[in-house]
mmCIF file of C-alpha atoms in Angstrom:
data_model
loop_
_atom_site.group_PDB
_atom_site.id
_atom_site.type_symbol
_atom_site.label_atom_id
_atom_site.label_comp_id
_atom_site.label_asym_id
_atom_site.label_seq_id
_atom_site.Cartn_x
_atom_site.Cartn_y
_atom_site.Cartn_z
ATOM 1 C CA LEU A 620 -95.613 16.933 -69.056
ATOM 2 C CA LYS A 621 -95.240 17.015 -65.280
ATOM 3 C CA TYR A 622 -97.401 20.178 -65.118
ATOM 4 C CA LEU A 623 -100.045 18.735 -67.428
ATOM 5 C CA LYS A 624 -100.285 15.460 -65.511
ATOM 6 C CA LYS A 625 -100.736 17.375 -62.277
ATOM 7 C CA THR A 626 -103.244 19.872 -63.690
ATOM 8 C CA TYR A 627 -105.254 17.310 -65.676
ATOM 9 C CA PRO A 628 -104.933 14.023 -63.743
ATOM 10 C CA ASP A 629 -107.857 12.518 -65.664
ATOM 11 C CA GLY A 630 -106.647 13.748 -69.057
ATOM 12 C CA PHE A 631 -108.247 16.258 -71.418
ATOM 13 C CA GLN A 632 -111.925 16.393 -72.243
ATOM 14 C CA ALA A 633 -112.985 15.363 -75.741
ATOM 15 C CA TYR A 634 -113.949 18.639 -77.407
ATOM 16 C CA GLY A 635 -114.011 17.325 -80.975
ATOM 17 C CA ALA A 636 -111.812 17.647 -84.045
ATOM 18 C CA ASP A 637 -113.586 20.747 -85.347
ATOM 19 C CA ALA A 638 -113.147 22.662 -82.085
ATOM 20 C CA LEU A 639 -109.440 21.778 -81.928
ATOM 21 C CA ARG A 640 -108.910 22.646 -85.592
ATOM 22 C CA PHE A 641 -110.721 25.998 -85.252
ATOM 23 C CA THR A 642 -108.650 26.822 -82.164
ATOM 24 C CA LEU A 643 -105.320 26.099 -83.893
ATOM 25 C CA LEU A 644 -106.366 28.223 -86.868
ATOM 26 C CA SER A 645 -107.328 31.106 -84.561
ATOM 27 C CA TYR A 646 -103.719 31.639 -83.417
ATOM 28 C CA SER A 647 -101.658 34.243 -85.246
ATOM 29 C CA PRO A 648 -99.202 32.753 -87.757
ATOM 30 C CA GLN A 649 -96.618 35.166 -86.375
ATOM 31 C CA THR A 650 -96.707 33.339 -83.040
ATOM 32 C CA ARG A 651 -93.611 31.160 -82.781
ATOM 33 C CA ARG A 652 -94.901 29.243 -79.765
ATOM 34 C CA ILE A 653 -98.552 28.352 -79.141
ATOM 35 C CA ALA A 654 -99.632 28.162 -75.502
ATOM 36 C CA LEU A 655 -102.585 25.923 -76.300
ATOM 37 C CA SER A 656 -105.568 26.960 -74.199
ATOM 38 C CA LEU A 657 -108.153 24.314 -73.323
ATOM 39 C CA LYS A 658 -110.545 27.124 -72.437
ATOM 40 C CA ARG A 659 -110.271 28.406 -75.983
ATOM 41 C CA ILE A 660 -110.947 24.911 -77.360
ATOM 42 C CA GLU A 661 -113.983 24.694 -75.074
ATOM 43 C CA GLY A 662 -115.173 28.064 -76.343
ATOM 44 C CA HIS A 663 -114.920 26.888 -79.938
ATOM 45 C CA ARG A 664 -116.747 23.676 -79.055
ATOM 46 C CA ASN A 665 -119.536 25.958 -77.795
ATOM 47 C CA PHE A 666 -119.305 27.840 -81.090
ATOM 48 C CA CYS A 667 -119.890 24.593 -83.000
ATOM 49 C CA ASN A 668 -122.888 23.872 -80.759
ATOM 50 C CA LYS A 669 -124.204 27.375 -81.471
ATOM 51 C CA LEU A 670 -123.933 26.740 -85.212
ATOM 52 C CA TRP A 671 -125.703 23.390 -84.857
ATOM 53 C CA ASN A 672 -128.573 24.948 -82.888
ATOM 54 C CA ALA A 673 -128.896 27.771 -85.418
ATOM 55 C CA ALA A 674 -129.195 25.196 -88.190
ATOM 56 C CA ARG A 675 -131.768 23.222 -86.214
ATOM 57 C CA TYR A 676 -133.833 26.389 -85.755
ATOM 58 C CA GLY A 677 -133.547 27.067 -89.485
ATOM 59 C CA MET A 678 -134.687 23.564 -90.402
ATOM 60 C CA MET A 679 -137.708 23.902 -88.109
ATOM 61 C CA GLN A 680 -138.700 27.183 -89.774
ATOM 62 C CA LEU A 681 -138.370 25.663 -93.248
ATOM 63 C CA GLU A 682 -140.752 22.780 -92.577
ATOM 64 C CA GLY A 683 -143.649 22.869 -95.004
ATOM 65 C CA SER A 684 -142.060 25.549 -97.217
ATOM 66 C CA ASP A 685 -140.488 25.253 -100.659
ATOM 67 C CA ALA A 686 -137.437 27.384 -99.790
ATOM 68 C CA ARG A 687 -134.214 26.035 -101.309
ATOM 69 C CA ALA A 688 -130.591 27.158 -101.151
ATOM 70 C CA SER A 689 -129.562 28.451 -104.560
ATOM 71 C CA GLY A 690 -126.359 30.372 -103.849
ATOM 72 C CA THR A 691 -128.035 33.627 -104.912
ATOM 73 C CA PRO A 692 -129.394 36.090 -102.326
ATOM 74 C CA PRO A 693 -133.168 36.626 -102.481
ATOM 75 C CA GLN A 694 -134.768 40.013 -103.112
ATOM 76 C CA VAL A 695 -135.857 41.282 -99.691
ATOM 77 C CA SER A 696 -137.615 44.287 -98.155
ATOM 78 C CA ALA A 697 -137.611 43.725 -94.353
ATOM 79 C CA LEU A 698 -134.830 45.531 -92.464
ATOM 80 C CA PRO A 699 -133.411 42.443 -90.661
ATOM 81 C CA ASN A 700 -133.206 40.528 -93.953
ATOM 82 C CA ARG A 701 -131.453 43.386 -95.747
ATOM 83 C CA TRP A 702 -129.103 43.759 -92.783
ATOM 84 C CA ILE A 703 -128.003 40.128 -92.520
ATOM 85 C CA LEU A 704 -127.293 40.011 -96.267
ATOM 86 C CA SER A 705 -125.120 43.108 -95.872
ATOM 87 C CA ARG A 706 -123.277 41.593 -92.911
ATOM 88 C CA LEU A 707 -122.836 38.350 -94.869
ATOM 89 C CA GLU A 708 -121.143 40.322 -97.643
ATOM 90 C CA ARG A 709 -118.735 41.831 -95.115
ATOM 91 C CA ALA A 710 -118.024 38.372 -93.648
ATOM 92 C CA VAL A 711 -117.270 36.997 -97.128
ATOM 93 C CA ARG A 712 -114.863 39.858 -97.811
ATOM 94 C CA ALA A 713 -113.079 39.517 -94.449
ATOM 95 C CA SER A 714 -112.772 35.732 -94.738
ATOM 96 C CA SER A 715 -111.541 35.813 -98.346
ATOM 97 C CA GLN A 716 -108.982 38.500 -97.531
ATOM 98 C CA GLY A 717 -107.710 36.525 -94.547
ATOM 99 C CA LEU A 718 -107.277 33.366 -96.613
ATOM 100 C CA ASP A 719 -105.680 35.212 -99.549
ATOM 101 C CA GLU A 720 -103.150 36.879 -97.232
ATOM 102 C CA TYR A 721 -102.423 33.687 -95.262
ATOM 103 C CA ARG A 722 -103.962 35.255 -92.162
ATOM 104 C CA VAL A 723 -106.332 32.410 -91.368
ATOM 105 C CA ASP A 724 -106.659 33.795 -87.833
ATOM 106 C CA ASP A 725 -108.274 36.940 -89.259
ATOM 107 C CA ALA A 726 -110.670 34.818 -91.321
ATOM 108 C CA THR A 727 -111.699 32.646 -88.353
ATOM 109 C CA SER A 728 -112.159 35.702 -86.138
ATOM 110 C CA ALA A 729 -114.393 37.445 -88.687
ATOM 111 C CA LEU A 730 -116.556 34.344 -89.165
ATOM 112 C CA TYR A 731 -116.759 33.674 -85.429
ATOM 113 C CA HIS A 732 -118.110 37.167 -84.752
ATOM 114 C CA PHE A 733 -120.475 37.016 -87.723
ATOM 115 C CA VAL A 734 -122.015 33.694 -86.707
ATOM 116 C CA TRP A 735 -122.184 34.248 -82.970
ATOM 117 C CA GLY A 736 -122.718 37.980 -82.662
ATOM 118 C CA GLU A 737 -124.791 38.773 -85.758
ATOM 119 C CA LEU A 738 -126.433 35.671 -87.199
ATOM 120 C CA CYS A 739 -127.315 33.946 -83.899
ATOM 121 C CA ASP A 740 -127.603 36.754 -81.345
ATOM 122 C CA TRP A 741 -129.465 39.188 -83.581
ATOM 123 C CA TYR A 742 -130.816 37.853 -86.843
ATOM 124 C CA LEU A 743 -132.351 34.625 -85.561
ATOM 125 C CA GLU A 744 -134.183 36.555 -82.834
ATOM 126 C CA LEU A 745 -135.331 39.213 -85.301
ATOM 127 C CA SER A 746 -136.527 36.560 -87.732
ATOM 128 C CA LYS A 747 -139.064 35.132 -85.266
ATOM 129 C CA PRO A 748 -141.643 37.953 -85.521
ATOM 130 C CA LEU A 749 -141.057 38.067 -89.290
ATOM 131 C CA MET A 750 -141.806 34.352 -89.611
ATOM 132 C CA GLY A 751 -145.106 34.943 -87.838
ATOM 133 C CA SER A 752 -145.952 38.027 -89.884
ATOM 134 C CA ASP A 753 -149.481 38.497 -91.216
ATOM 135 C CA ASP A 754 -147.860 39.288 -94.564
ATOM 136 C CA PRO A 755 -147.065 35.952 -96.326
ATOM 137 C CA ALA A 756 -144.500 37.696 -98.543
ATOM 138 C CA VAL A 757 -142.449 38.828 -95.515
ATOM 139 C CA ALA A 758 -142.519 35.334 -94.006
ATOM 140 C CA ALA A 759 -141.488 33.791 -97.346
ATOM 141 C CA GLU A 760 -138.590 36.204 -97.918
ATOM 142 C CA THR A 761 -137.374 35.600 -94.357
ATOM 143 C CA ARG A 762 -137.284 31.825 -94.895
ATOM 144 C CA ALA A 763 -135.446 32.323 -98.176
ATOM 145 C CA THR A 764 -132.967 34.678 -96.499
ATOM 146 C CA LEU A 765 -132.428 32.336 -93.573
ATOM 147 C CA ILE A 766 -131.613 29.286 -95.691
ATOM 148 C CA HIS A 767 -129.396 31.327 -98.038
ATOM 149 C CA VAL A 768 -127.345 32.883 -95.212
ATOM 150 C CA LEU A 769 -127.068 29.581 -93.371
ATOM 151 C CA GLU A 770 -125.898 27.684 -96.469
ATOM 152 C CA SER A 771 -123.383 30.386 -97.404
ATOM 153 C CA THR A 772 -122.068 30.461 -93.846
ATOM 154 C CA LEU A 773 -121.476 26.709 -93.890
ATOM 155 C CA ARG A 774 -119.388 27.048 -97.067
ATOM 156 C CA LEU A 775 -117.447 29.942 -95.513
ATOM 157 C CA LEU A 776 -116.649 27.871 -92.423
ATOM 158 C CA HIS A 777 -116.024 24.546 -94.158
ATOM 159 C CA PRO A 778 -112.206 24.884 -94.480
ATOM 160 C CA MET A 779 -112.007 25.600 -90.730
ATOM 161 C CA ILE A 780 -114.569 23.138 -89.326
ATOM 162 C CA PRO A 781 -115.220 20.585 -92.086
ATOM 163 C CA PHE A 782 -117.060 17.862 -90.165
ATOM 164 C CA ILE A 783 -119.984 19.748 -88.620
ATOM 165 C CA THR A 784 -120.426 21.988 -91.672
ATOM 166 C CA GLU A 785 -120.651 19.004 -94.028
ATOM 167 C CA GLU A 786 -123.111 17.256 -91.715
ATOM 168 C CA ILE A 787 -125.409 20.297 -91.591
ATOM 169 C CA TRP A 788 -124.966 21.140 -95.291
ATOM 170 C CA GLN A 789 -126.189 17.696 -96.330
ATOM 171 C CA ARG A 790 -129.443 18.292 -94.429
ATOM 172 C CA ILE A 791 -130.237 21.614 -96.098
ATOM 173 C CA PRO A 792 -132.604 21.536 -99.088
ATOM 174 C CA HIS A 793 -130.796 22.707 -102.241
ATOM 175 C CA GLU A 794 -131.940 23.542 -105.743
ATOM 176 C CA GLU A 795 -131.321 20.974 -108.471
ATOM 177 C CA GLY A 796 -127.854 21.041 -109.977
ATOM 178 C CA ARG A 797 -125.988 22.142 -106.844
ATOM 179 C CA ALA A 798 -122.791 20.389 -105.716
ATOM 180 C CA LYS A 799 -123.172 17.009 -104.026
ATOM 181 C CA ALA A 800 -121.093 17.999 -100.992
ATOM 182 C CA CYS A 801 -120.011 21.115 -99.144
ATOM 183 C CA ALA A 802 -116.389 20.011 -99.615
ATOM 184 C CA VAL A 803 -116.622 20.496 -103.396
ATOM 185 C CA ALA A 804 -119.065 23.420 -103.455
ATOM 186 C CA ALA A 805 -117.717 26.804 -104.558
ATOM 187 C CA TYR A 806 -116.287 28.991 -101.808
ATOM 188 C CA PRO A 807 -118.432 32.150 -101.341
ATOM 189 C CA ARG A 808 -117.288 35.168 -103.333
ATOM 190 C CA SER A 809 -117.793 38.870 -102.687
ATOM 191 C CA GLY A 810 -120.652 40.436 -104.610
ATOM 192 C CA ILE A 811 -122.433 37.116 -105.121
ATOM 193 C CA GLU A 812 -123.493 35.780 -101.722
ATOM 194 C CA GLY A 813 -124.395 39.033 -99.971
ATOM 195 C CA ARG A 814 -125.498 42.547 -100.756
ATOM 196 C CA LEU A 815 -123.734 45.471 -99.048
ATOM 197 C CA ASP A 816 -126.153 48.134 -97.747
ATOM 198 C CA GLU A 817 -124.657 50.798 -95.482
ATOM 199 C CA THR A 818 -127.969 52.647 -95.061
ATOM 200 C CA THR A 819 -129.589 49.482 -93.735
ATOM 201 C CA GLU A 820 -126.644 48.864 -91.405
ATOM 202 C CA HIS A 821 -127.069 52.371 -89.989
ATOM 203 C CA SER A 822 -130.799 51.779 -89.362
ATOM 204 C CA MET A 823 -130.065 48.441 -87.748
ATOM 205 C CA SER A 824 -127.425 50.043 -85.534
ATOM 206 C CA LEU A 825 -130.120 52.379 -84.170
ATOM 207 C CA LEU A 826 -132.403 49.428 -83.412
ATOM 208 C CA GLN A 827 -129.577 47.529 -81.709
ATOM 209 C CA SER A 828 -128.597 50.514 -79.549
ATOM 210 C CA VAL A 829 -132.203 50.873 -78.317
ATOM 211 C CA VAL A 830 -132.454 47.167 -77.497
ATOM 212 C CA ILE A 831 -129.083 47.145 -75.710
ATOM 213 C CA ALA A 832 -130.020 50.244 -73.685
ATOM 214 C CA THR A 833 -133.309 48.641 -72.626
ATOM 215 C CA ARG A 834 -131.632 45.374 -71.687
ATOM 216 C CA THR A 835 -129.053 47.298 -69.665
ATOM 217 C CA ILE A 836 -131.831 48.996 -67.703
ATOM 218 C CA ARG A 837 -133.447 45.609 -67.065
ATOM 219 C CA ALA A 838 -130.133 44.172 -65.834
ATOM 220 C CA GLU A 839 -129.333 47.165 -63.645
ATOM 221 C CA HIS A 840 -132.682 46.854 -61.848
ATOM 222 C CA ASP A 841 -132.766 43.043 -61.670
ATOM 223 C CA LEU A 842 -135.961 42.809 -63.688
ATOM 224 C CA PRO A 843 -136.726 39.177 -64.633
ATOM 225 C CA PRO A 844 -136.010 38.444 -68.319
ATOM 226 C CA ARG A 845 -139.561 37.253 -68.972
ATOM 227 C CA GLN A 846 -141.265 40.146 -67.216
ATOM 228 C CA GLU A 847 -142.872 42.588 -69.642
ATOM 229 C CA VAL A 848 -141.917 46.210 -68.950
ATOM 230 C CA PRO A 849 -143.373 49.535 -70.122
ATOM 231 C CA LEU A 850 -140.931 51.071 -72.606
ATOM 232 C CA GLN A 851 -141.009 54.637 -73.897
ATOM 233 C CA LEU A 852 -138.866 55.818 -76.811
ATOM 234 C CA ARG A 853 -138.640 59.587 -77.235
ATOM 235 C CA THR A 854 -136.929 61.515 -80.017
ATOM 236 C CA ASP A 855 -137.330 64.883 -81.745
ATOM 237 C CA ASP A 856 -136.173 63.457 -85.075
ATOM 238 C CA SER A 857 -139.167 62.417 -87.171
ATOM 239 C CA ALA A 858 -137.124 60.077 -89.381
ATOM 240 C CA THR A 859 -135.765 58.247 -86.341
ATOM 241 C CA ARG A 860 -139.223 57.966 -84.833
ATOM 242 C CA SER A 861 -140.626 56.543 -88.087
ATOM 243 C CA ALA A 862 -137.750 54.048 -88.351
ATOM 244 C CA LEU A 863 -138.332 52.800 -84.803
ATOM 245 C CA GLN A 864 -142.097 52.625 -85.261
ATOM 246 C CA ALA A 865 -141.536 50.485 -88.351
ATOM 247 C CA GLN A 866 -139.539 48.061 -86.185
ATOM 248 C CA ALA A 867 -141.953 48.118 -83.236
ATOM 249 C CA ALA A 868 -142.618 44.373 -83.452
ATOM 250 C CA ALA A 869 -138.896 43.574 -83.310
ATOM 251 C CA ILE A 870 -138.289 45.938 -80.379
ATOM 252 C CA THR A 871 -141.269 44.542 -78.479
ATOM 253 C CA THR A 872 -140.025 40.981 -78.988
ATOM 254 C CA LEU A 873 -136.354 41.586 -78.176
ATOM 255 C CA CYS A 874 -137.042 43.819 -75.167
ATOM 256 C CA ARG A 875 -140.168 41.985 -73.938
ATOM 257 C CA ALA A 876 -141.855 45.351 -73.556
ATOM 258 C CA GLU A 877 -145.071 47.278 -73.930
ATOM 259 C CA LEU A 878 -143.888 49.946 -76.362
ATOM 260 C CA SER A 879 -144.996 53.561 -76.766
ATOM 261 C CA PHE A 880 -143.647 56.675 -78.523
ATOM 262 C CA PRO A 881 -144.610 59.753 -76.450
ATOM 263 C CA GLU A 882 -143.522 63.261 -77.396
ATOM 264 C CA THR A 883 -140.320 64.558 -75.811
ATOM 265 C CA SER A 884 -142.318 67.381 -74.231
ATOM 266 C CA ASP A 885 -144.640 64.980 -72.364
ATOM 267 C CA ALA A 886 -144.143 64.729 -68.614
ATOM 268 C CA ARG A 887 -141.991 61.815 -67.519
ATOM 269 C CA PRO A 888 -143.475 59.273 -65.105
ATOM 270 C CA LYS A 889 -142.018 59.195 -61.594
ATOM 271 C CA ARG A 890 -139.380 56.587 -60.812
ATOM 272 C CA THR A 891 -138.185 56.215 -64.375
ATOM 273 C CA ALA A 892 -134.941 54.560 -65.438
ATOM 274 C CA THR A 893 -133.386 56.420 -68.356
ATOM 275 C CA ALA A 894 -130.749 55.655 -70.975
ATOM 276 C CA VAL A 895 -129.632 57.332 -74.192
ATOM 277 C CA ALA A 896 -129.252 55.515 -77.513
ATOM 278 C CA GLY A 897 -128.025 57.957 -80.145
ATOM 279 C CA ASN A 898 -130.727 60.621 -80.529
ATOM 280 C CA VAL A 899 -133.284 58.460 -78.711
ATOM 281 C CA THR A 900 -134.106 58.665 -75.011
ATOM 282 C CA VAL A 901 -135.062 55.261 -73.593
ATOM 283 C CA LEU A 902 -137.327 55.319 -70.536
ATOM 284 C CA VAL A 903 -138.626 52.451 -68.399
ATOM 285 C CA PRO A 904 -141.071 53.526 -65.645
ATOM 286 C CA LEU A 905 -140.248 51.396 -62.583
ATOM 287 C CA GLU A 906 -143.358 52.113 -60.504
ATOM 288 C CA GLY A 907 -144.760 48.767 -59.418
ATOM 289 C CA LEU A 908 -141.924 46.772 -60.985
ATOM 290 C CA VAL A 909 -139.426 46.867 -58.122
ATOM 291 C CA ASP A 910 -139.601 46.823 -54.333
ATOM 292 C CA ASP A 911 -138.366 50.235 -53.180
ATOM 293 C CA GLU A 912 -136.468 49.036 -50.113
ATOM 294 C CA LYS A 913 -134.789 46.117 -51.874
ATOM 295 C CA GLU A 914 -133.918 48.370 -54.787
ATOM 296 C CA ARG A 915 -132.434 50.973 -52.421
ATOM 297 C CA GLN A 916 -130.276 48.319 -50.750
ATOM 298 C CA ARG A 917 -129.099 46.928 -54.072
ATOM 299 C CA LEU A 918 -128.204 50.356 -55.439
ATOM 300 C CA ALA A 919 -126.336 51.229 -52.252
ATOM 301 C CA ARG A 920 -124.301 48.005 -52.480
ATOM 302 C CA ASP A 921 -123.470 48.613 -56.125
ATOM 303 C CA LEU A 922 -122.500 52.225 -55.424
ATOM 304 C CA THR A 923 -120.203 51.238 -52.531
ATOM 305 C CA LYS A 924 -118.417 48.634 -54.653
ATOM 306 C CA LEU A 925 -118.111 51.020 -57.588
ATOM 307 C CA GLN A 926 -116.651 53.791 -55.436
ATOM 308 C CA LYS A 927 -113.956 51.402 -54.174
ATOM 309 C CA ASP A 928 -113.037 50.562 -57.780
ATOM 310 C CA LEU A 929 -113.042 54.274 -58.624
ATOM 311 C CA LEU A 930 -110.617 54.963 -55.790
ATOM 312 C CA VAL A 931 -108.181 52.342 -57.122
ATOM 313 C CA THR A 932 -108.392 53.598 -60.707
ATOM 314 C CA ARG A 933 -107.973 57.255 -59.715
ATOM 315 C CA LYS A 934 -104.963 56.333 -57.611
ATOM 316 C CA LYS A 935 -103.417 54.457 -60.540
ATOM 317 C CA LEU A 936 -103.931 57.364 -62.945
ATOM 318 C CA GLY A 937 -102.668 59.783 -60.306
ATOM 319 C CA ASN A 938 -99.370 57.870 -60.197
ATOM 320 C CA GLU A 939 -96.977 59.828 -62.442
ATOM 321 C CA LYS A 940 -94.687 56.809 -62.891
ATOM 322 C CA PHE A 941 -97.539 54.671 -64.211
ATOM 323 C CA VAL A 942 -98.683 57.367 -66.648
ATOM 324 C CA ALA A 943 -95.128 57.974 -67.866
ATOM 325 C CA ARG A 944 -94.005 54.347 -68.218
ATOM 326 C CA ALA A 945 -97.148 52.459 -69.249
ATOM 327 C CA PRO A 946 -97.939 52.136 -72.974
ATOM 328 C CA ALA A 947 -100.142 54.960 -74.249
ATOM 329 C CA GLU A 948 -102.971 52.566 -75.173
ATOM 330 C CA VAL A 949 -103.008 51.139 -71.625
ATOM 331 C CA VAL A 950 -103.260 54.614 -70.097
ATOM 332 C CA ALA A 951 -105.983 55.575 -72.578
ATOM 333 C CA LYS A 952 -107.920 52.428 -71.719
ATOM 334 C CA GLU A 953 -107.698 53.188 -67.987
ATOM 335 C CA ARG A 954 -108.943 56.733 -68.579
ATOM 336 C CA GLU A 955 -111.834 55.441 -70.652
ATOM 337 C CA ARG A 956 -112.632 52.956 -67.890
ATOM 338 C CA LEU A 957 -112.557 55.779 -65.328
ATOM 339 C CA ALA A 958 -114.957 57.885 -67.414
ATOM 340 C CA ASN A 959 -117.362 54.953 -67.738
ATOM 341 C CA MET A 960 -117.252 54.287 -63.998
ATOM 342 C CA GLU A 961 -117.881 57.955 -63.206
ATOM 343 C CA GLN A 962 -120.885 57.906 -65.533
ATOM 344 C CA ARG A 963 -122.126 54.745 -63.834
ATOM 345 C CA GLU A 964 -121.623 56.368 -60.403
ATOM 346 C CA GLN A 965 -123.773 59.324 -61.446
ATOM 347 C CA SER A 966 -126.488 56.975 -62.710
ATOM 348 C CA LEU A 967 -126.546 55.069 -59.415
ATOM 349 C CA GLN A 968 -126.682 58.286 -57.399
ATOM 350 C CA ASP A 969 -129.550 59.577 -59.548
ATOM 351 C CA ALA A 970 -131.436 56.312 -59.090
ATOM 352 C CA LEU A 971 -130.965 56.480 -55.320
ATOM 353 C CA GLY A 972 -132.105 60.081 -55.343
ATOM 354 C CA GLN A 973 -135.318 59.105 -57.118
ATOM 355 C CA LEU A 974 -136.062 56.513 -54.453
ATOM 356 C CA GLN A 975 -135.589 59.045 -51.685
ATOM 357 C CA ASN A 976 -137.954 61.599 -53.278
#
């Protein structure tokens, strides 16, 4: 009490019952003492806000449509819609298993990552170009998918965060005959709410890796998020090329880029930032996008800092006592970190070399 009064002289912030409840459920049941973290409660309050904003976006997209939540997944053709239904199926399985085995922490973790990392960070962004598609059928199936996934997600989360999920659930349009409240609606079951599709997940993984690689290049060169960049995707695999071309609208939107698919044998433009995403080479020509002198200074600063970190890590791994006494997973993690830093060092040196040519 003495520590808490000193650390929080004005008391705790009001994060809400749902955030506190979700936090308590996220701790392992094998933990005999819980060191309650206010930062974790704050993070789960942000999670509840994220869910609320996702629902608000969904309600805006449903205005003027006749889409209704029925509890049955719609028949879909677009890659993002097939993917989110597959990921929903995995979330249902993980949550149900966690609850059945009294590992509520596993259930909350699975749902947290599904909502934040897949539904909000990826699907909602991918749904935007689909909603504006020239094909009315694609727009209609996307609205149907969005309301279905959102409604199922609310039922999945209801035991953990009952107040916000009930509030949102009551605002969602449902088909006649559905339950009157989320609290008494059936809990989602595997094989009913989603539709597992490993082929679709593989295709989506390729799209995600390309987008992440492009965003990394943007971040490394301090390119403003709203600035459109020229983006080239090169691959010798015809199936991969066709898959990416089919998702050109999504890539253009997520990367804010002017997209092209040149042959791998074509000459590369000068001053090009390069990354690899599976069997795809991602290129962003930087000519005219960055100031050479400022870019040289920034790269030099980053390289100096990285080389200092490399020195520390190499010294640690060169210490025989550390390697012998530290847990194997800790040593493996340090070696992986060293390999990543060495790769980053080479990238920075290559970028500096391009500027000097």
